[in-house]
Coordinates of C-alpha atoms in Angstrom, one line a residue:
X1 CA 33.3 -17.1 -33.6
X2 CA 33.0 -18.6 -30.1
X3 CA 30.0 -18.6 -27.9
X4 CA 31.6 -16.1 -25.5
X5 CA 32.3 -13.6 -28.3
X6 CA 28.7 -13.8 -29.5
X7 CA 27.5 -13.2 -25.9
X8 CA 29.7 -10.1 -25.6
X9 CA 28.5 -8.8 -29.0
X10 CA 24.9 -9.3 -28.0
X11 CA 25.5 -7.5 -24.6
X12 CA 27.2 -4.6 -26.4
X13 CA 24.3 -4.3 -28.8
X14 CA 21.7 -4.2 -26.0
X15 CA 23.8 -1.6 -24.2
X16 CA 23.9 0.6 -27.3
X17 CA 20.2 0.3 -27.8
X18 CA 19.6 1.2 -24.2
X19 CA 21.9 4.2 -24.4
X20 CA 20.2 5.3 -27.6
X21 CA 16.7 5.0 -26.1
X22 CA 17.7 6.9 -23.0
X23 CA 19.0 9.8 -25.0
X24 CA 15.8 10.2 -27.0
X25 CA 13.2 10.4 -24.3
X26 CA 11.9 14.0 -24.5
X27 CA 9.0 15.5 -26.4
X28 CA 7.7 19.0 -27.0
X29 CA 3.9 19.3 -27.5
X30 CA 1.5 22.2 -27.5
X31 CA -1.3 24.1 -29.2
X32 CA -1.3 27.5 -31.0
X33 CA -4.3 29.9 -30.9
X34 CA -5.2 33.4 -32.0
X35 CA -5.3 35.9 -29.1
X36 CA -8.0 38.0 -30.8
X37 CA -10.5 35.2 -31.5
X38 CA -9.5 32.3 -29.2
X39 CA -9.5 30.1 -32.4
X40 CA -6.9 27.3 -32.7
X41 CA -4.8 27.9 -35.8
X42 CA -4.1 25.1 -38.3
X43 CA -1.2 25.2 -40.7
X44 CA 1.2 27.2 -38.5
X45 CA 4.9 26.5 -39.3
X46 CA 6.7 25.4 -36.2
X47 CA 10.4 24.5 -36.2
X48 CA 13.5 24.1 -34.1
X49 CA 16.2 26.3 -35.7
X50 CA 19.5 24.7 -36.2
X51 CA 18.0 21.3 -36.7
X52 CA 15.9 19.6 -39.4
X53 CA 12.9 19.4 -37.1
X54 CA 9.9 21.2 -38.4
X55 CA 6.1 20.6 -38.5
X56 CA 2.7 22.3 -39.0
X57 CA -0.2 22.4 -36.7
X58 CA -3.3 20.3 -37.4
X59 CA -6.9 21.6 -37.5
X60 CA -7.0 21.8 -33.7
X61 CA -3.8 23.8 -33.6
X62 CA -1.7 20.9 -32.2
X63 CA 2.0 20.3 -32.9
X64 CA 4.5 17.8 -31.5
X65 CA 8.2 17.1 -31.6
X66 CA 9.2 13.7 -30.5
X67 CA 12.5 11.9 -29.6
X68 CA 14.5 14.9 -28.5
X69 CA 17.7 14.8 -26.5
X70 CA 17.5 16.3 -23.0
X71 CA 18.4 19.9 -23.0
X72 CA 17.3 23.4 -24.2
X73 CA 15.7 24.0 -27.6
X74 CA 14.5 27.1 -29.3
X75 CA 10.9 26.7 -30.7
X76 CA 9.9 29.1 -33.4
X77 CA 6.4 29.6 -34.7
X78 CA 5.5 31.6 -37.8
X79 CA 2.0 32.6 -38.9
X80 CA 1.2 34.8 -41.8
X81 CA 0.2 38.3 -40.7
X82 CA 1.7 38.0 -37.2
X83 CA 5.1 38.5 -35.6
X84 CA 7.3 35.4 -35.2
X85 CA 7.1 33.7 -31.8
X86 CA 10.4 32.4 -30.4
X87 CA 10.8 30.7 -27.0
X88 CA 13.5 28.6 -25.4
X89 CA 12.2 25.3 -23.9
X90 CA 13.9 22.9 -21.6
X91 CA 13.3 19.2 -22.5
X92 CA 13.5 16.6 -19.7
X93 CA 15.3 13.3 -20.0
X94 CA 12.0 11.4 -19.7
X95 CA 8.5 12.6 -20.5
X96 CA 7.2 15.6 -22.4
X97 CA 7.0 19.4 -21.9
X98 CA 3.9 21.4 -23.0
X99 CA 4.5 24.7 -24.7
X100 CA 1.3 26.5 -25.8
X101 CA 1.6 29.5 -28.0
X102 CA -0.7 32.5 -28.4
X103 CA -0.1 34.8 -31.4
X104 CA -1.5 38.3 -31.9
X105 CA -0.8 39.4 -28.4
X106 CA 1.5 42.3 -29.5
X107 CA 0.2 45.8 -28.7
X108 CA 1.1 48.3 -31.4
X109 CA 0.3 52.0 -31.0
X110 CA -0.9 53.5 -34.3
X111 CA -2.6 56.6 -35.5
X112 CA -6.3 56.7 -36.3
X113 CA -7.3 54.2 -39.0
X114 CA -10.3 52.3 -40.3
X115 CA -10.7 48.9 -38.8
X116 CA -12.0 46.0 -41.0
X117 CA -12.6 42.5 -39.6
X118 CA -10.8 40.8 -42.4
X119 CA -7.2 40.0 -41.3
X120 CA -7.9 36.9 -39.2
X121 CA -9.9 35.1 -41.9
X122 CA -7.5 36.1 -44.7
X123 CA -4.4 35.0 -42.7
X124 CA -6.0 31.7 -41.8
X125 CA -6.7 30.9 -45.5
X126 CA -3.3 32.0 -46.8
X127 CA -1.4 30.1 -44.1
X128 CA -3.2 26.8 -44.8
X129 CA -2.7 27.3 -48.5
X130 CA 1.0 27.8 -48.0
X131 CA 1.5 24.7 -45.9
X132 CA -0.8 22.4 -48.0
X133 CA 0.6 19.4 -49.8
X134 CA -1.5 20.0 -52.9
X135 CA -3.0 22.9 -54.8
X136 CA -6.0 24.3 -53.0
X137 CA -7.7 27.6 -52.4
X138 CA -9.4 28.3 -49.1
X139 CA -12.2 30.5 -47.7
X140 CA -12.7 30.8 -44.0
X141 CA -16.1 31.3 -42.4
X142 CA -15.4 35.0 -41.9
X143 CA -15.0 35.4 -45.7
X144 CA -18.3 33.7 -46.3
X145 CA -20.0 36.0 -43.9
X146 CA -18.9 39.0 -45.9
X147 CA -21.0 37.9 -48.9
X148 CA -24.4 39.8 -48.6
X149 CA -26.6 36.9 -49.5
X150 CA -24.5 34.3 -47.7
X151 CA -24.6 32.0 -50.7
X152 CA -21.9 29.3 -50.8
X153 CA -21.6 29.4 -54.6
X154 CA -21.3 33.2 -54.7
X155 CA -18.5 33.0 -52.1
X156 CA -16.6 30.3 -54.0
X157 CA -16.7 32.2 -57.3
X158 CA -14.2 34.7 -55.8
X159 CA -11.5 32.0 -55.8
X160 CA -9.2 31.7 -58.9
X161 CA -10.2 29.2 -61.5
X162 CA -13.8 29.0 -60.3
X163 CA -16.9 30.0 -62.3
X164 CA -20.6 29.9 -61.3
X165 CA -23.7 29.0 -63.1
X166 CA -26.5 31.4 -62.2
X167 CA -30.1 30.5 -61.3
X168 CA -32.7 33.2 -60.5
X169 CA -29.9 35.8 -60.2
X170 CA -27.8 33.8 -57.7
X171 CA -25.0 31.3 -58.0
X172 CA -26.0 27.6 -57.9
X173 CA -23.6 25.3 -59.7
X174 CA -19.8 25.6 -59.6
X175 CA -17.4 25.0 -62.5
X176 CA -13.7 24.5 -61.7
X177 CA -11.0 25.2 -64.4
X178 CA -13.7 25.3 -67.1
X179 CA -14.9 21.7 -66.3
X180 CA -18.7 21.1 -66.1
X181 CA -20.2 21.0 -62.6
X182 CA -21.2 17.3 -63.2
X183 CA -17.5 16.4 -63.3
X184 CA -16.6 18.1 -60.0
X185 CA -16.9 16.5 -56.5
X186 CA -18.5 18.0 -53.4
X187 CA -17.6 16.6 -50.0
X188 CA -18.6 17.5 -46.4
X189 CA -15.8 16.7 -44.0
X190 CA -14.4 14.3 -46.5
X191 CA -17.6 12.4 -47.3
X192 CA -19.0 12.7 -50.8
X193 CA -22.4 14.4 -51.0
X194 CA -25.0 13.0 -53.4
X195 CA -27.0 15.2 -55.8
X196 CA -30.6 15.3 -54.6
X197 CA -31.9 16.2 -58.0
X198 CA -33.0 19.8 -58.6
X199 CA -35.6 21.0 -61.2
X200 CA -35.7 17.6 -62.8
X201 CA -32.0 17.7 -63.5
X202 CA -30.2 14.4 -63.0
X203 CA -26.5 14.2 -62.7
X204 CA -23.6 14.7 -60.3
X205 CA -23.8 18.5 -60.1
X206 CA -24.5 19.6 -56.6
X207 CA -26.5 22.8 -56.1
X208 CA -24.6 24.8 -53.5
X209 CA -27.3 27.4 -52.9
X210 CA -29.2 24.9 -50.7
X211 CA -26.4 24.4 -48.2
X212 CA -26.8 26.5 -45.1
X213 CA -23.9 28.5 -43.8
X214 CA -24.7 28.3 -40.1
X215 CA -22.4 25.3 -39.6
X216 CA -19.7 26.1 -42.1
X217 CA -16.2 26.6 -40.7
X218 CA -14.2 26.6 -44.0
X219 CA -14.6 26.1 -47.7
X220 CA -11.9 24.6 -49.9
X221 CA -11.5 24.2 -53.6
X222 CA -9.0 21.4 -54.1
X223 CA -7.5 21.1 -57.6
X224 CA -5.1 18.2 -57.1
X225 CA -5.9 15.2 -55.0
X226 CA -3.8 13.5 -52.4
X227 CA -3.7 9.7 -51.8
X228 CA -6.3 9.9 -49.0
X229 CA -8.9 11.4 -51.3
X230 CA -11.3 9.9 -53.8
X231 CA -10.1 10.5 -57.4
X232 CA -13.6 11.3 -58.8
X233 CA -13.4 15.0 -59.5
X234 CA -12.0 15.8 -62.9
X235 CA -12.2 19.5 -62.4
X236 CA -11.6 19.5 -58.6
X237 CA -13.2 18.9 -55.3
X238 CA -15.2 21.3 -53.2
X239 CA -14.6 20.5 -49.5
X240 CA -17.1 21.9 -47.0
X241 CA -15.8 21.7 -43.4
X242 CA -18.4 22.1 -40.6
X243 CA -17.7 23.9 -37.4
X244 CA -16.3 22.0 -34.4
X245 CA -16.4 22.8 -30.7
X246 CA -12.7 22.2 -30.7
X247 CA -11.9 24.9 -33.2
X248 CA -11.6 27.4 -30.3
X249 CA -10.5 27.3 -26.7
X250 CA -13.8 28.5 -25.4
X251 CA -17.4 27.9 -26.4
X252 CA -19.3 30.5 -28.3
X253 CA -22.8 31.7 -29.2
X254 CA -23.4 33.8 -32.3
X255 CA -26.4 34.8 -34.2
X256 CA -27.6 37.2 -37.0
X257 CA -30.8 38.5 -38.4
X258 CA -31.0 40.0 -41.8
X259 CA -33.7 41.5 -44.0
X260 CA -34.0 42.5 -47.7
X261 CA -36.4 43.9 -50.2
X262 CA -36.7 42.7 -53.8
X263 CA -38.1 45.2 -56.2
X264 CA -39.3 42.8 -58.9
X265 CA -41.8 40.8 -56.8
X266 CA -42.2 43.8 -54.5
X267 CA -41.8 41.5 -51.5
X268 CA -39.5 41.3 -48.4
X269 CA -37.1 38.5 -47.6
X270 CA -35.4 37.7 -44.3
X271 CA -32.8 35.4 -42.8
X272 CA -32.2 34.2 -39.2
X273 CA -29.1 32.3 -38.1
X274 CA -27.7 31.0 -34.8
X275 CA -24.7 28.9 -33.9
X276 CA -23.7 27.5 -30.5
X277 CA -20.7 25.4 -29.4
X278 CA -19.4 24.2 -26.1
X279 CA -16.9 21.8 -24.6
X280 CA -17.5 19.8 -21.5
X281 CA -16.3 16.9 -19.4
X282 CA -13.5 16.5 -16.9
X283 CA -10.7 17.4 -19.4
X284 CA -13.1 19.2 -21.8
X285 CA -12.5 16.4 -24.3
X286 CA -16.2 16.3 -25.3
X287 CA -17.8 18.9 -27.4
X288 CA -21.0 19.8 -29.3
X289 CA -21.7 22.3 -32.0
X290 CA -25.2 23.2 -33.3
X291 CA -26.2 25.6 -36.0
X292 CA -29.5 26.5 -37.5
X293 CA -30.7 28.9 -40.2
X294 CA -33.9 29.9 -41.9
X295 CA -34.3 32.0 -45.0
X296 CA -37.0 33.3 -47.2
X297 CA -36.1 34.9 -50.5
X298 CA -38.8 36.0 -53.0
X299 CA -38.0 35.5 -56.7
X300 CA -39.6 36.7 -59.9
X301 CA -38.5 35.9 -63.4
X302 CA -39.6 38.2 -66.3
X303 CA -39.6 36.6 -69.7
X304 CA -41.1 37.2 -73.2
X305 CA -42.5 34.2 -75.1
X306 CA -43.5 34.9 -78.7
X307 CA -45.4 32.4 -80.7
X308 CA -48.2 32.1 -83.3
X309 CA -51.0 29.7 -84.3
X310 CA -50.1 27.9 -87.5
X311 CA -53.8 27.3 -88.4
X312 CA -54.4 31.1 -88.7
X313 CA -51.0 32.0 -90.1
X314 CA -52.4 32.7 -93.6
X315 CA -55.6 34.5 -92.5
X316 CA -54.3 36.9 -89.9
X317 CA -52.2 39.1 -92.2
X318 CA -53.4 42.7 -92.5
X319 CA -52.8 45.0 -95.5
X320 CA -49.2 45.8 -94.3
X321 CA -48.2 42.1 -94.2
X322 CA -48.2 42.1 -90.4
X323 CA -50.2 39.5 -88.5
X324 CA -51.5 39.5 -85.0
X325 CA -50.0 37.4 -82.3
X326 CA -49.9 37.1 -78.5
X327 CA -47.1 38.2 -76.2
X328 CA -47.0 36.7 -72.7

């Protein structure tokens, strides 16, 4: 092959590359939120019908389609419990177009019915479970709040394959698929939590009744690991995700005050909780989330301990063959 032929071939290759690059210059980006709660929705199925382009939103509700030809595309978003959202978007030759989606804006006229604040949290958990790459069960913060005593262990026991070990009448240690609590892993935002040692018990079992719920955004029980996770939970991994200021479009301030009466110790218990989050900065790219809780719960354990003094065993019998002893 001559030098001229090689030069022509090289020029044609550059021309083909330039043509290819110019035809794939457009992107579609956006975020998806719930109209009722202003919460950004993770795990939403987003696709472009008629193509093989599909994705799911991340924790902050973001999605992105890259390298699209210039033209019009139909973007379709599906979220469990809500109507499908379909819009036609025009993609420019160069640059990106932003298409934010809000679900739950539909107004439906119904007859009188009882309202329960349950759908949003349930849909959030089921949608993420559906789009997950592994086997996991999820509880949102709304579901945790429905448990009267707000105990993390008592909330997790409502998931399939999870059992709880009781202490003082409340859940404390979690067993997954029948595996002992010492062989399960507990993480907070992906970081493994060490066992502080409770009641003189050494081991890997993490007491979940000591974790406050003021900063909890989501609880997950992961039964199969992915490559980005530590393979150190034989039964499974309990992932605790804390609240983030970027979970919702706007800041929020919530609080609660609860009281209870325990008949055994004849004493009152109480709980106070507050959570605040706000975003700030020029583009609201900075955020802070703070939560605090205080709780007092009176306990009383009733037990019977029967024993005898061996030295007096042969001298304490009465005529009926019954000897005296102490009951505490």
